[in-house]
mmCIF file of C-alpha atoms in Angstrom:
data_model
loop_
_atom_site.group_PDB
_atom_site.id
_atom_site.type_symbol
_atom_site.label_atom_id
_atom_site.label_comp_id
_atom_site.label_asym_id
_atom_site.label_seq_id
_atom_site.Cartn_x
_atom_site.Cartn_y
_atom_site.Cartn_z
ATOM 1 C CA MET M 30 124.357 74.851 36.819
ATOM 2 C CA LYS M 31 126.416 71.870 35.712
ATOM 3 C CA TYR M 32 125.769 68.473 34.107
ATOM 4 C CA GLY M 33 122.891 69.846 32.011
ATOM 5 C CA ARG M 34 120.754 70.195 35.146
ATOM 6 C CA VAL M 35 117.621 72.346 35.177
ATOM 7 C CA PHE M 36 116.488 74.810 37.810
ATOM 8 C CA ASN M 37 113.928 72.625 39.556
ATOM 9 C CA PHE M 38 111.197 74.641 41.283
ATOM 10 C CA SER M 39 109.337 71.530 42.472
ATOM 11 C CA ALA M 40 107.602 71.550 45.861
ATOM 12 C CA GLY M 41 109.218 68.174 46.535
ATOM 13 C CA PRO M 42 111.123 66.032 45.946
ATOM 14 C CA ALA M 43 113.213 69.130 45.426
ATOM 15 C CA MET M 44 116.714 70.243 44.541
ATOM 16 C CA MET M 45 119.640 69.194 46.700
ATOM 17 C CA PRO M 46 122.875 71.201 46.986
ATOM 18 C CA GLU M 47 125.238 70.325 44.136
ATOM 19 C CA PRO M 48 128.308 69.950 46.427
ATOM 20 C CA VAL M 49 126.327 67.362 48.416
ATOM 21 C CA LEU M 50 125.311 65.445 45.288
ATOM 22 C CA GLU M 51 128.925 65.458 44.105
ATOM 23 C CA GLU M 52 130.127 64.065 47.433
ATOM 24 C CA ILE M 53 127.453 61.362 47.357
ATOM 25 C CA ARG M 54 128.490 60.509 43.794
ATOM 26 C CA ASP M 55 132.131 60.170 44.813
ATOM 27 C CA GLU M 56 131.224 57.796 47.658
ATOM 28 C CA MET M 57 128.624 55.833 45.691
ATOM 29 C CA MET M 58 130.648 52.717 44.831
ATOM 30 C CA ASN M 59 132.892 52.574 47.872
ATOM 31 C CA TYR M 60 131.990 54.522 50.991
ATOM 32 C CA ARG M 61 135.239 55.540 52.691
ATOM 33 C CA GLY M 62 137.059 52.290 52.074
ATOM 34 C CA SER M 63 134.192 50.058 53.209
ATOM 35 C CA GLY M 64 134.075 48.429 49.759
ATOM 36 C CA MET M 65 130.347 49.045 49.419
ATOM 37 C CA CYS M 66 127.708 51.696 48.793
ATOM 38 C CA VAL M 67 125.736 52.988 51.790
ATOM 39 C CA MET M 68 122.635 51.474 50.133
ATOM 40 C CA GLU M 69 124.205 48.013 50.524
ATOM 41 C CA MET M 70 125.391 48.460 54.084
ATOM 42 C CA SER M 71 124.042 46.776 57.215
ATOM 43 C CA HIS M 72 122.372 49.284 59.496
ATOM 44 C CA ARG M 73 123.886 47.290 62.376
ATOM 45 C CA SER M 74 127.451 47.876 61.204
ATOM 46 C CA LYS M 75 129.893 50.178 62.997
ATOM 47 C CA VAL M 76 130.392 52.245 59.854
ATOM 48 C CA TYR M 77 126.650 52.915 59.520
ATOM 49 C CA GLN M 78 126.254 53.627 63.232
ATOM 50 C CA GLN M 79 128.784 56.409 62.784
ATOM 51 C CA ILE M 80 126.757 57.814 59.852
ATOM 52 C CA ILE M 81 123.506 58.011 61.831
ATOM 53 C CA ASP M 82 125.216 59.287 64.997
ATOM 54 C CA GLU M 83 126.924 62.097 63.073
ATOM 55 C CA ALA M 84 123.691 63.002 61.276
ATOM 56 C CA GLU M 85 121.868 63.356 64.579
ATOM 57 C CA GLN M 86 124.668 65.348 66.216
ATOM 58 C CA ASP M 87 124.988 67.713 63.263
ATOM 59 C CA LEU M 88 121.231 68.355 63.330
ATOM 60 C CA ARG M 89 121.414 69.005 67.079
ATOM 61 C CA ASP M 90 124.254 71.466 66.475
ATOM 62 C CA LEU M 91 122.389 73.258 63.657
ATOM 63 C CA MET M 92 119.149 73.727 65.596
ATOM 64 C CA GLY M 93 120.563 73.914 69.116
ATOM 65 C CA ILE M 94 118.328 71.008 70.138
ATOM 66 C CA PRO M 95 118.225 70.696 73.953
ATOM 67 C CA ASP M 96 119.309 67.426 75.603
ATOM 68 C CA ASN M 97 115.763 66.661 76.772
ATOM 69 C CA TYR M 98 114.565 66.241 73.177
ATOM 70 C CA LYS M 99 114.891 63.058 71.122
ATOM 71 C CA VAL M 100 115.700 63.155 67.418
ATOM 72 C CA LEU M 101 113.947 60.365 65.510
ATOM 73 C CA PHE M 102 114.309 59.296 61.872
ATOM 74 C CA ILE M 103 111.028 57.591 60.952
ATOM 75 C CA GLN M 104 109.754 56.120 57.689
ATOM 76 C CA GLY M 105 106.325 56.975 56.324
ATOM 77 C CA GLY M 106 106.939 60.641 55.639
ATOM 78 C CA ALA M 107 105.052 63.567 57.126
ATOM 79 C CA THR M 108 101.636 62.104 56.275
ATOM 80 C CA LEU M 109 102.072 59.256 58.777
ATOM 81 C CA GLN M 110 102.617 61.905 61.461
ATOM 82 C CA PHE M 111 99.070 63.175 60.892
ATOM 83 C CA SER M 112 98.025 59.938 62.623
ATOM 84 C CA MET M 113 100.991 59.219 64.912
ATOM 85 C CA ILE M 114 100.751 62.591 66.658
ATOM 86 C CA PRO M 115 97.160 62.233 67.938
ATOM 87 C CA MET M 116 97.684 58.523 68.644
ATOM 88 C CA ASN M 117 100.657 59.331 70.890
ATOM 89 C CA LEU M 118 99.830 62.757 72.313
ATOM 90 C CA MET M 119 96.058 62.663 72.888
ATOM 91 C CA LYS M 120 95.927 61.682 76.563
ATOM 92 C CA ASN M 121 92.624 63.485 77.130
ATOM 93 C CA GLY M 122 91.466 62.917 73.576
ATOM 94 C CA LYS M 123 91.359 66.609 72.662
ATOM 95 C CA ALA M 124 93.524 68.937 70.558
ATOM 96 C CA VAL M 125 93.319 72.392 69.016
ATOM 97 C CA TYR M 126 94.319 72.686 65.358
ATOM 98 C CA ILE M 127 94.865 75.881 63.373
ATOM 99 C CA GLU M 128 93.675 75.537 59.775
ATOM 100 C CA THR M 129 95.863 77.534 57.387
ATOM 101 C CA GLY M 130 95.920 75.438 54.207
ATOM 102 C CA ALA M 131 95.805 72.032 52.570
ATOM 103 C CA TRP M 132 98.236 70.261 54.900
ATOM 104 C CA SER M 133 96.786 71.424 58.214
ATOM 105 C CA LYS M 134 93.374 70.506 56.773
ATOM 106 C CA LYS M 135 94.569 66.956 56.071
ATOM 107 C CA ALA M 136 96.077 66.714 59.545
ATOM 108 C CA ILE M 137 92.740 67.766 61.042
ATOM 109 C CA ALA M 138 90.901 65.036 59.115
ATOM 110 C CA GLU M 139 93.260 62.343 60.431
ATOM 111 C CA ALA M 140 93.231 63.612 64.027
ATOM 112 C CA LYS M 141 89.427 63.505 64.051
ATOM 113 C CA LYS M 142 89.674 59.729 63.661
ATOM 114 C CA VAL M 143 91.523 59.574 66.981
ATOM 115 C CA GLY M 144 89.863 62.174 69.195
ATOM 116 C CA GLU M 145 88.125 65.541 69.435
ATOM 117 C CA VAL M 146 89.565 68.277 67.235
ATOM 118 C CA ILE M 147 88.785 71.926 67.891
ATOM 119 C CA VAL M 148 89.641 74.223 64.985
ATOM 120 C CA GLY M 149 90.900 77.174 67.017
ATOM 121 C CA ALA M 150 91.277 79.494 64.023
ATOM 122 C CA SER M 151 91.042 79.224 60.257
ATOM 123 C CA SER M 152 91.910 81.267 57.169
ATOM 124 C CA LYS M 153 89.570 79.269 54.955
ATOM 125 C CA ASP M 154 87.359 82.354 54.544
ATOM 126 C CA LYS M 155 90.000 83.930 52.288
ATOM 127 C CA ASN M 156 91.238 80.743 50.610
ATOM 128 C CA TYR M 157 94.151 80.320 53.036
ATOM 129 C CA THR M 158 95.967 83.473 51.930
ATOM 130 C CA TYR M 159 96.897 84.642 55.442
ATOM 131 C CA ILE M 160 97.749 83.421 58.951
ATOM 132 C CA PRO M 161 94.927 84.135 61.446
ATOM 133 C CA ASP M 162 95.566 86.030 64.665
ATOM 134 C CA CYS M 163 96.328 83.403 67.312
ATOM 135 C CA SER M 164 97.340 85.675 70.185
ATOM 136 C CA ASN M 165 94.244 84.846 72.253
ATOM 137 C CA LEU M 166 92.931 81.430 71.260
ATOM 138 C CA ASP M 167 90.082 79.767 73.130
ATOM 139 C CA ILE M 168 91.929 76.679 74.381
ATOM 140 C CA PRO M 169 90.115 74.325 76.788
ATOM 141 C CA SER M 170 92.219 73.485 79.849
ATOM 142 C CA ASP M 171 92.227 69.758 79.041
ATOM 143 C CA THR M 172 93.647 70.274 75.530
ATOM 144 C CA ASP M 173 96.552 67.911 74.877
ATOM 145 C CA TYR M 174 98.319 70.067 72.298
ATOM 146 C CA VAL M 175 97.972 72.895 69.777
ATOM 147 C CA TYR M 176 98.887 72.001 66.178
ATOM 148 C CA ILE M 177 100.108 74.199 63.332
ATOM 149 C CA CYS M 178 101.553 73.681 59.872
ATOM 150 C CA GLU M 179 104.290 76.301 60.102
ATOM 151 C CA ASN M 180 104.679 76.658 56.346
ATOM 152 C CA GLU M 181 101.876 75.642 54.010
ATOM 153 C CA THR M 182 103.581 74.269 50.880
ATOM 154 C CA ILE M 183 100.538 74.565 48.604
ATOM 155 C CA HIS M 184 99.124 77.910 49.712
ATOM 156 C CA GLY M 185 102.473 79.585 50.418
ATOM 157 C CA VAL M 186 101.750 81.046 53.869
ATOM 158 C CA THR M 187 104.167 80.894 56.775
ATOM 159 C CA TRP M 188 104.034 81.645 60.497
ATOM 160 C CA ASN M 189 106.324 84.496 61.545
ATOM 161 C CA LYS M 190 104.906 84.577 65.074
ATOM 162 C CA LEU M 191 103.953 81.374 66.870
ATOM 163 C CA PRO M 192 100.470 81.045 68.417
ATOM 164 C CA ASN M 193 99.931 81.735 72.090
ATOM 165 C CA THR M 194 99.231 78.191 73.310
ATOM 166 C CA LYS M 195 98.592 79.380 76.884
ATOM 167 C CA GLY M 196 100.944 76.812 78.315
ATOM 168 C CA HIS M 197 99.825 73.896 76.149
ATOM 169 C CA VAL M 198 102.194 71.810 74.039
ATOM 170 C CA LEU M 199 102.882 73.204 70.562
ATOM 171 C CA VAL M 200 103.199 70.717 67.681
ATOM 172 C CA SER M 201 104.499 71.965 64.337
ATOM 173 C CA ASP M 202 104.719 70.525 60.843
ATOM 174 C CA GLN M 203 107.857 72.206 59.499
ATOM 175 C CA SER M 204 108.199 70.043 56.393
ATOM 176 C CA SER M 205 108.570 72.784 53.799
ATOM 177 C CA MET M 206 110.582 75.268 55.888
ATOM 178 C CA PHE M 207 112.743 72.917 57.959
ATOM 179 C CA LEU M 208 116.270 74.317 58.453
ATOM 180 C CA SER M 209 115.466 77.411 56.378
ATOM 181 C CA ARG M 210 115.854 79.739 59.372
ATOM 182 C CA PRO M 211 116.791 79.560 63.075
ATOM 183 C CA CYS M 212 114.344 77.742 65.339
ATOM 184 C CA ASN M 213 114.021 77.863 69.116
ATOM 185 C CA VAL M 214 113.237 74.181 69.671
ATOM 186 C CA SER M 215 112.201 74.668 73.305
ATOM 187 C CA ASP M 216 109.148 76.652 72.092
ATOM 188 C CA TYR M 217 107.727 73.349 70.832
ATOM 189 C CA GLY M 218 106.787 69.983 72.270
ATOM 190 C CA LEU M 219 107.169 68.277 68.895
ATOM 191 C CA ILE M 220 108.528 69.353 65.505
ATOM 192 C CA TYR M 221 108.405 67.144 62.457
ATOM 193 C CA ALA M 222 109.463 67.479 58.844
ATOM 194 C CA GLY M 223 109.279 65.315 55.752
ATOM 195 C CA VAL M 224 112.823 65.559 54.411
ATOM 196 C CA GLN M 225 112.191 65.625 50.644
ATOM 197 C CA LYS M 226 111.782 69.386 50.422
ATOM 198 C CA ASN M 227 114.743 70.943 52.181
ATOM 199 C CA VAL M 228 117.042 68.156 53.343
ATOM 200 C CA GLY M 229 117.148 64.922 51.379
ATOM 201 C CA PRO M 230 115.453 62.191 49.347
ATOM 202 C CA ALA M 231 111.825 61.208 49.924
ATOM 203 C CA GLY M 232 110.690 58.455 52.260
ATOM 204 C CA MET M 233 111.480 59.709 55.736
ATOM 205 C CA VAL M 234 110.457 62.208 58.394
ATOM 206 C CA VAL M 235 112.542 63.793 61.139
ATOM 207 C CA VAL M 236 110.716 64.036 64.479
ATOM 208 C CA ILE M 237 112.089 66.161 67.317
ATOM 209 C CA ILE M 238 110.117 65.387 70.460
ATOM 210 C CA ARG M 239 110.431 66.453 74.085
ATOM 211 C CA GLU M 240 111.146 63.395 76.209
ATOM 212 C CA ASP M 241 108.254 63.894 78.647
ATOM 213 C CA LEU M 242 105.811 63.500 75.726
ATOM 214 C CA ILE M 243 107.046 59.987 74.937
ATOM 215 C CA ARG M 244 104.545 57.620 76.552
ATOM 216 C CA ASP M 245 104.990 54.057 77.790
ATOM 217 C CA ASP M 246 101.279 53.351 78.396
ATOM 218 C CA LEU M 247 100.237 52.699 74.801
ATOM 219 C CA GLU M 248 100.334 48.886 74.762
ATOM 220 C CA ASN M 249 97.416 48.665 72.330
ATOM 221 C CA LEU M 250 99.009 50.983 69.785
ATOM 222 C CA PRO M 251 100.960 49.088 67.082
ATOM 223 C CA ILE M 252 104.643 49.025 68.023
ATOM 224 C CA TYR M 253 105.884 50.980 65.015
ATOM 225 C CA LEU M 254 103.406 53.797 65.663
ATOM 226 C CA GLN M 255 104.788 54.505 69.147
ATOM 227 C CA TYR M 256 107.418 57.226 69.497
ATOM 228 C CA LYS M 257 108.852 55.229 72.409
ATOM 229 C CA THR M 258 109.809 52.416 70.018
ATOM 230 C CA HIS M 259 111.931 54.740 67.892
ATOM 231 C CA ALA M 260 113.367 56.656 70.848
ATOM 232 C CA ASP M 261 114.389 53.507 72.730
ATOM 233 C CA ASN M 262 116.056 51.992 69.687
ATOM 234 C CA GLY M 263 117.940 54.974 68.287
ATOM 235 C CA SER M 264 115.647 55.052 65.211
ATOM 236 C CA MET M 265 116.724 51.492 64.412
ATOM 237 C CA TYR M 266 113.944 49.291 65.752
ATOM 238 C CA ASN M 267 113.748 47.972 62.202
ATOM 239 C CA THR M 268 115.882 48.776 59.162
ATOM 240 C CA PRO M 269 115.593 52.554 58.808
ATOM 241 C CA ASN M 270 115.772 54.535 55.601
ATOM 242 C CA CYS M 271 119.573 54.256 55.630
ATOM 243 C CA TRP M 272 120.072 56.115 52.358
ATOM 244 C CA ALA M 273 117.895 59.086 53.330
ATOM 245 C CA ILE M 274 119.633 59.415 56.710
ATOM 246 C CA TYR M 275 123.026 59.359 54.986
ATOM 247 C CA CYS M 276 121.982 62.026 52.449
ATOM 248 C CA CYS M 277 120.375 64.216 55.120
ATOM 249 C CA GLY M 278 123.558 63.949 57.167
ATOM 250 C CA LYS M 279 125.501 65.335 54.209
ATOM 251 C CA VAL M 280 123.086 68.277 53.956
ATOM 252 C CA PHE M 281 123.386 68.980 57.703
ATOM 253 C CA LYS M 282 127.180 69.204 57.347
ATOM 254 C CA TYR M 283 126.807 71.399 54.270
ATOM 255 C CA LEU M 284 124.516 73.828 56.143
ATOM 256 C CA LYS M 285 127.015 73.981 58.998
ATOM 257 C CA SER M 286 129.789 74.779 56.512
ATOM 258 C CA LEU M 287 127.740 77.699 55.137
ATOM 259 C CA GLY M 288 127.456 79.234 58.581
ATOM 260 C CA GLY M 289 124.330 77.596 59.968
ATOM 261 C CA LEU M 290 120.670 78.579 59.964
ATOM 262 C CA LYS M 291 121.158 82.307 60.516
ATOM 263 C CA LYS M 292 123.215 82.465 57.336
ATOM 264 C CA MET M 293 120.690 80.256 55.519
ATOM 265 C CA GLU M 294 117.883 82.626 56.513
ATOM 266 C CA GLU M 295 119.816 85.606 55.090
ATOM 267 C CA ILE M 296 120.302 83.739 51.802
ATOM 268 C CA ASN M 297 116.621 82.730 51.672
ATOM 269 C CA LYS M 298 115.349 86.255 52.387
ATOM 270 C CA ASP M 299 117.605 87.652 49.684
ATOM 271 C CA LYS M 300 116.364 85.075 47.145
ATOM 272 C CA ALA M 301 112.682 85.494 47.988
ATOM 273 C CA LYS M 302 112.938 89.301 47.785
ATOM 274 C CA VAL M 303 113.979 89.013 44.131
ATOM 275 C CA PHE M 304 110.781 87.112 43.334
ATOM 276 C CA TYR M 305 108.380 89.084 45.496
ATOM 277 C CA ASP M 306 109.736 92.436 44.248
ATOM 278 C CA PHE M 307 109.001 91.235 40.719
ATOM 279 C CA LEU M 308 105.455 90.113 41.603
ATOM 280 C CA ASP M 309 104.717 93.426 43.349
ATOM 281 C CA GLN M 310 105.561 95.466 40.242
ATOM 282 C CA SER M 311 104.267 93.069 37.586
ATOM 283 C CA LYS M 312 101.080 93.843 35.653
ATOM 284 C CA MET M 313 100.618 90.227 34.546
ATOM 285 C CA PHE M 314 101.655 88.137 37.568
ATOM 286 C CA LYS M 315 100.249 88.488 41.051
ATOM 287 C CA GLY M 316 101.189 86.822 44.341
ATOM 288 C CA THR M 317 98.280 85.211 46.206
ATOM 289 C CA VAL M 318 99.401 85.671 49.829
ATOM 290 C CA VAL M 319 99.217 88.787 52.026
ATOM 291 C CA PRO M 320 102.745 90.273 52.253
ATOM 292 C CA GLN M 321 103.261 89.778 55.996
ATOM 293 C CA ASP M 322 102.584 86.011 55.787
ATOM 294 C CA ARG M 323 104.462 85.182 52.592
ATOM 295 C CA SER M 324 106.597 82.064 52.601
ATOM 296 C CA LEU M 325 110.319 82.234 51.827
ATOM 297 C CA MET M 326 110.081 78.697 50.445
ATOM 298 C CA ASN M 327 106.899 78.395 48.348
ATOM 299 C CA ILE M 328 105.641 81.255 46.199
ATOM 300 C CA PRO M 329 102.210 80.761 44.601
ATOM 301 C CA PHE M 330 101.252 83.294 41.926
ATOM 302 C CA VAL M 331 98.705 83.687 39.130
ATOM 303 C CA THR M 332 98.036 85.577 35.916
ATOM 304 C CA GLY M 333 94.271 85.552 36.432
ATOM 305 C CA SER M 334 93.765 83.285 33.429
ATOM 306 C CA ALA M 335 94.018 79.478 33.573
ATOM 307 C CA GLU M 336 94.932 79.396 29.874
ATOM 308 C CA LEU M 337 97.724 81.918 30.321
ATOM 309 C CA ASP M 338 98.962 80.098 33.445
ATOM 310 C CA ALA M 339 99.256 76.920 31.357
ATOM 311 C CA GLU M 340 101.101 78.828 28.635
ATOM 312 C CA VAL M 341 103.589 80.165 31.207
ATOM 313 C CA VAL M 342 104.200 76.640 32.575
ATOM 314 C CA ALA M 343 104.890 75.300 29.087
ATOM 315 C CA ALA M 344 107.209 78.203 28.215
ATOM 316 C CA THR M 345 109.201 77.984 31.445
ATOM 317 C CA LYS M 346 109.619 74.209 31.121
ATOM 318 C CA ALA M 347 110.897 74.584 27.571
ATOM 319 C CA ALA M 348 113.402 77.168 28.836
ATOM 320 C CA GLY M 349 114.764 74.858 31.578
ATOM 321 C CA TYR M 350 112.748 76.022 34.580
ATOM 322 C CA ASP M 351 110.901 72.941 35.735
ATOM 323 C CA ASN M 352 107.847 72.230 37.924
ATOM 324 C CA LEU M 353 106.225 75.676 38.041
ATOM 325 C CA LYS M 354 102.679 74.376 37.732
ATOM 326 C CA GLY M 355 100.591 75.147 40.822
ATOM 327 C CA HIS M 356 99.232 72.285 42.921
ATOM 328 C CA LYS M 357 96.271 70.546 41.295
ATOM 329 C CA SER M 358 94.003 71.620 44.170
ATOM 330 C CA VAL M 359 94.569 75.355 43.623
ATOM 331 C CA GLY M 360 95.887 75.744 40.071
ATOM 332 C CA GLY M 361 97.924 78.761 39.034
ATOM 333 C CA LEU M 362 101.698 78.770 39.326
ATOM 334 C CA ARG M 363 104.124 78.099 42.149
ATOM 335 C CA ALA M 364 107.877 78.489 42.534
ATOM 336 C CA SER M 365 109.411 76.527 45.389
ATOM 337 C CA ILE M 366 112.786 78.054 46.221
ATOM 338 C CA TYR M 367 114.110 75.856 49.012
ATOM 339 C CA ASN M 368 117.586 76.112 50.559
ATOM 340 C CA ALA M 369 119.273 74.367 47.626
ATOM 341 C CA MET M 370 117.820 76.656 44.946
ATOM 342 C CA PRO M 371 120.629 79.075 44.052
ATOM 343 C CA LYS M 372 119.848 82.780 43.759
ATOM 344 C CA GLU M 373 120.933 82.599 40.122
ATOM 345 C CA GLY M 374 117.964 80.275 39.487
ATOM 346 C CA VAL M 375 115.500 82.782 40.943
ATOM 347 C CA VAL M 376 117.068 85.689 39.040
ATOM 348 C CA ALA M 377 117.019 83.701 35.793
ATOM 349 C CA LEU M 378 113.356 82.751 36.235
ATOM 350 C CA VAL M 379 112.349 86.325 37.066
ATOM 351 C CA ASP M 380 114.196 87.576 33.973
ATOM 352 C CA PHE M 381 112.362 84.994 31.889
ATOM 353 C CA LEU M 382 108.967 85.987 33.327
ATOM 354 C CA LYS M 383 109.705 89.672 32.714
ATOM 355 C CA LYS M 384 110.485 88.851 29.078
ATOM 356 C CA PHE M 385 107.340 86.712 28.817
ATOM 357 C CA GLU M 386 105.245 89.563 30.197
ATOM 358 C CA ALA M 387 106.778 92.101 27.801
ATOM 359 C CA GLU M 388 106.043 89.829 24.833
ATOM 360 C CA HIS M 389 102.432 89.142 25.895
ATOM 361 C CA LYS M 390 101.179 92.623 26.674
#
């Protein structure tokens, strides 16, 4: 690590790749001869249009997004999508949600304000430490969509096999695993991701939506809350989050230069194995998720003692490993090791925890 930077294990806003930050730094005062910073630039200018067009194309290339899907850059983050999705997709006023942790739970609460929500399966019985079997869900025929949070940031569970939606539209919150592995976009009707975990600075969400789901019969829905508004205006109905789009575009190019999402998945599996192998042999630290549903991005773990957990957080912070405190709703510890976390950071943290354990037997 350079510039006196720490290994930042935050769940978000999270680390960005150092080569990307260096490139942004070099363009900060004068973007490619424009005489201004991207933050100062009109979103209606030719130079900015090229930035947003390239960002979209690079994302399409990375994910293999089919032509019949729109890519939207929307402000409000992932939380706004908890409301926008039911407002736009509930034609019959009914959806099936799978409850696997804090974020799907919040999405359920918002969707209930719009229409009927059927919780098709839940892992609440075991404190969201596994993904329930969704191979034969009871889905009413008039269900508008089936909703999942594909990686639960707080509870550290991830979907390795998508639910059987029985022909219904699948909607997925991919915020904390976006671009961490290959994704067959045509399996979904809508994918969305807050960008501050794996792709860029906070304040924006990427929405990938199949065109036939974009409605033009929602006259009573506020204009900004309609996907049609963003799709028809190339994500520039109003001034978009220009800076976030620019930074995300840099990350998309960086991921392409590494070899794309297949390569990124290999790197992420290799990194996560280092941490999980340590947890599986440790006498002091224990992972909280069943092995088959463990996230490659967010690793919650505990010592079994709140006091000792707090001591570990303090010790790791002092040693330059930041943001290892578990979410306030669950406590314990959590290491978020998104795409930009180098393997050396994971190895260094594991070495530190091994030393801590040896000294506190």
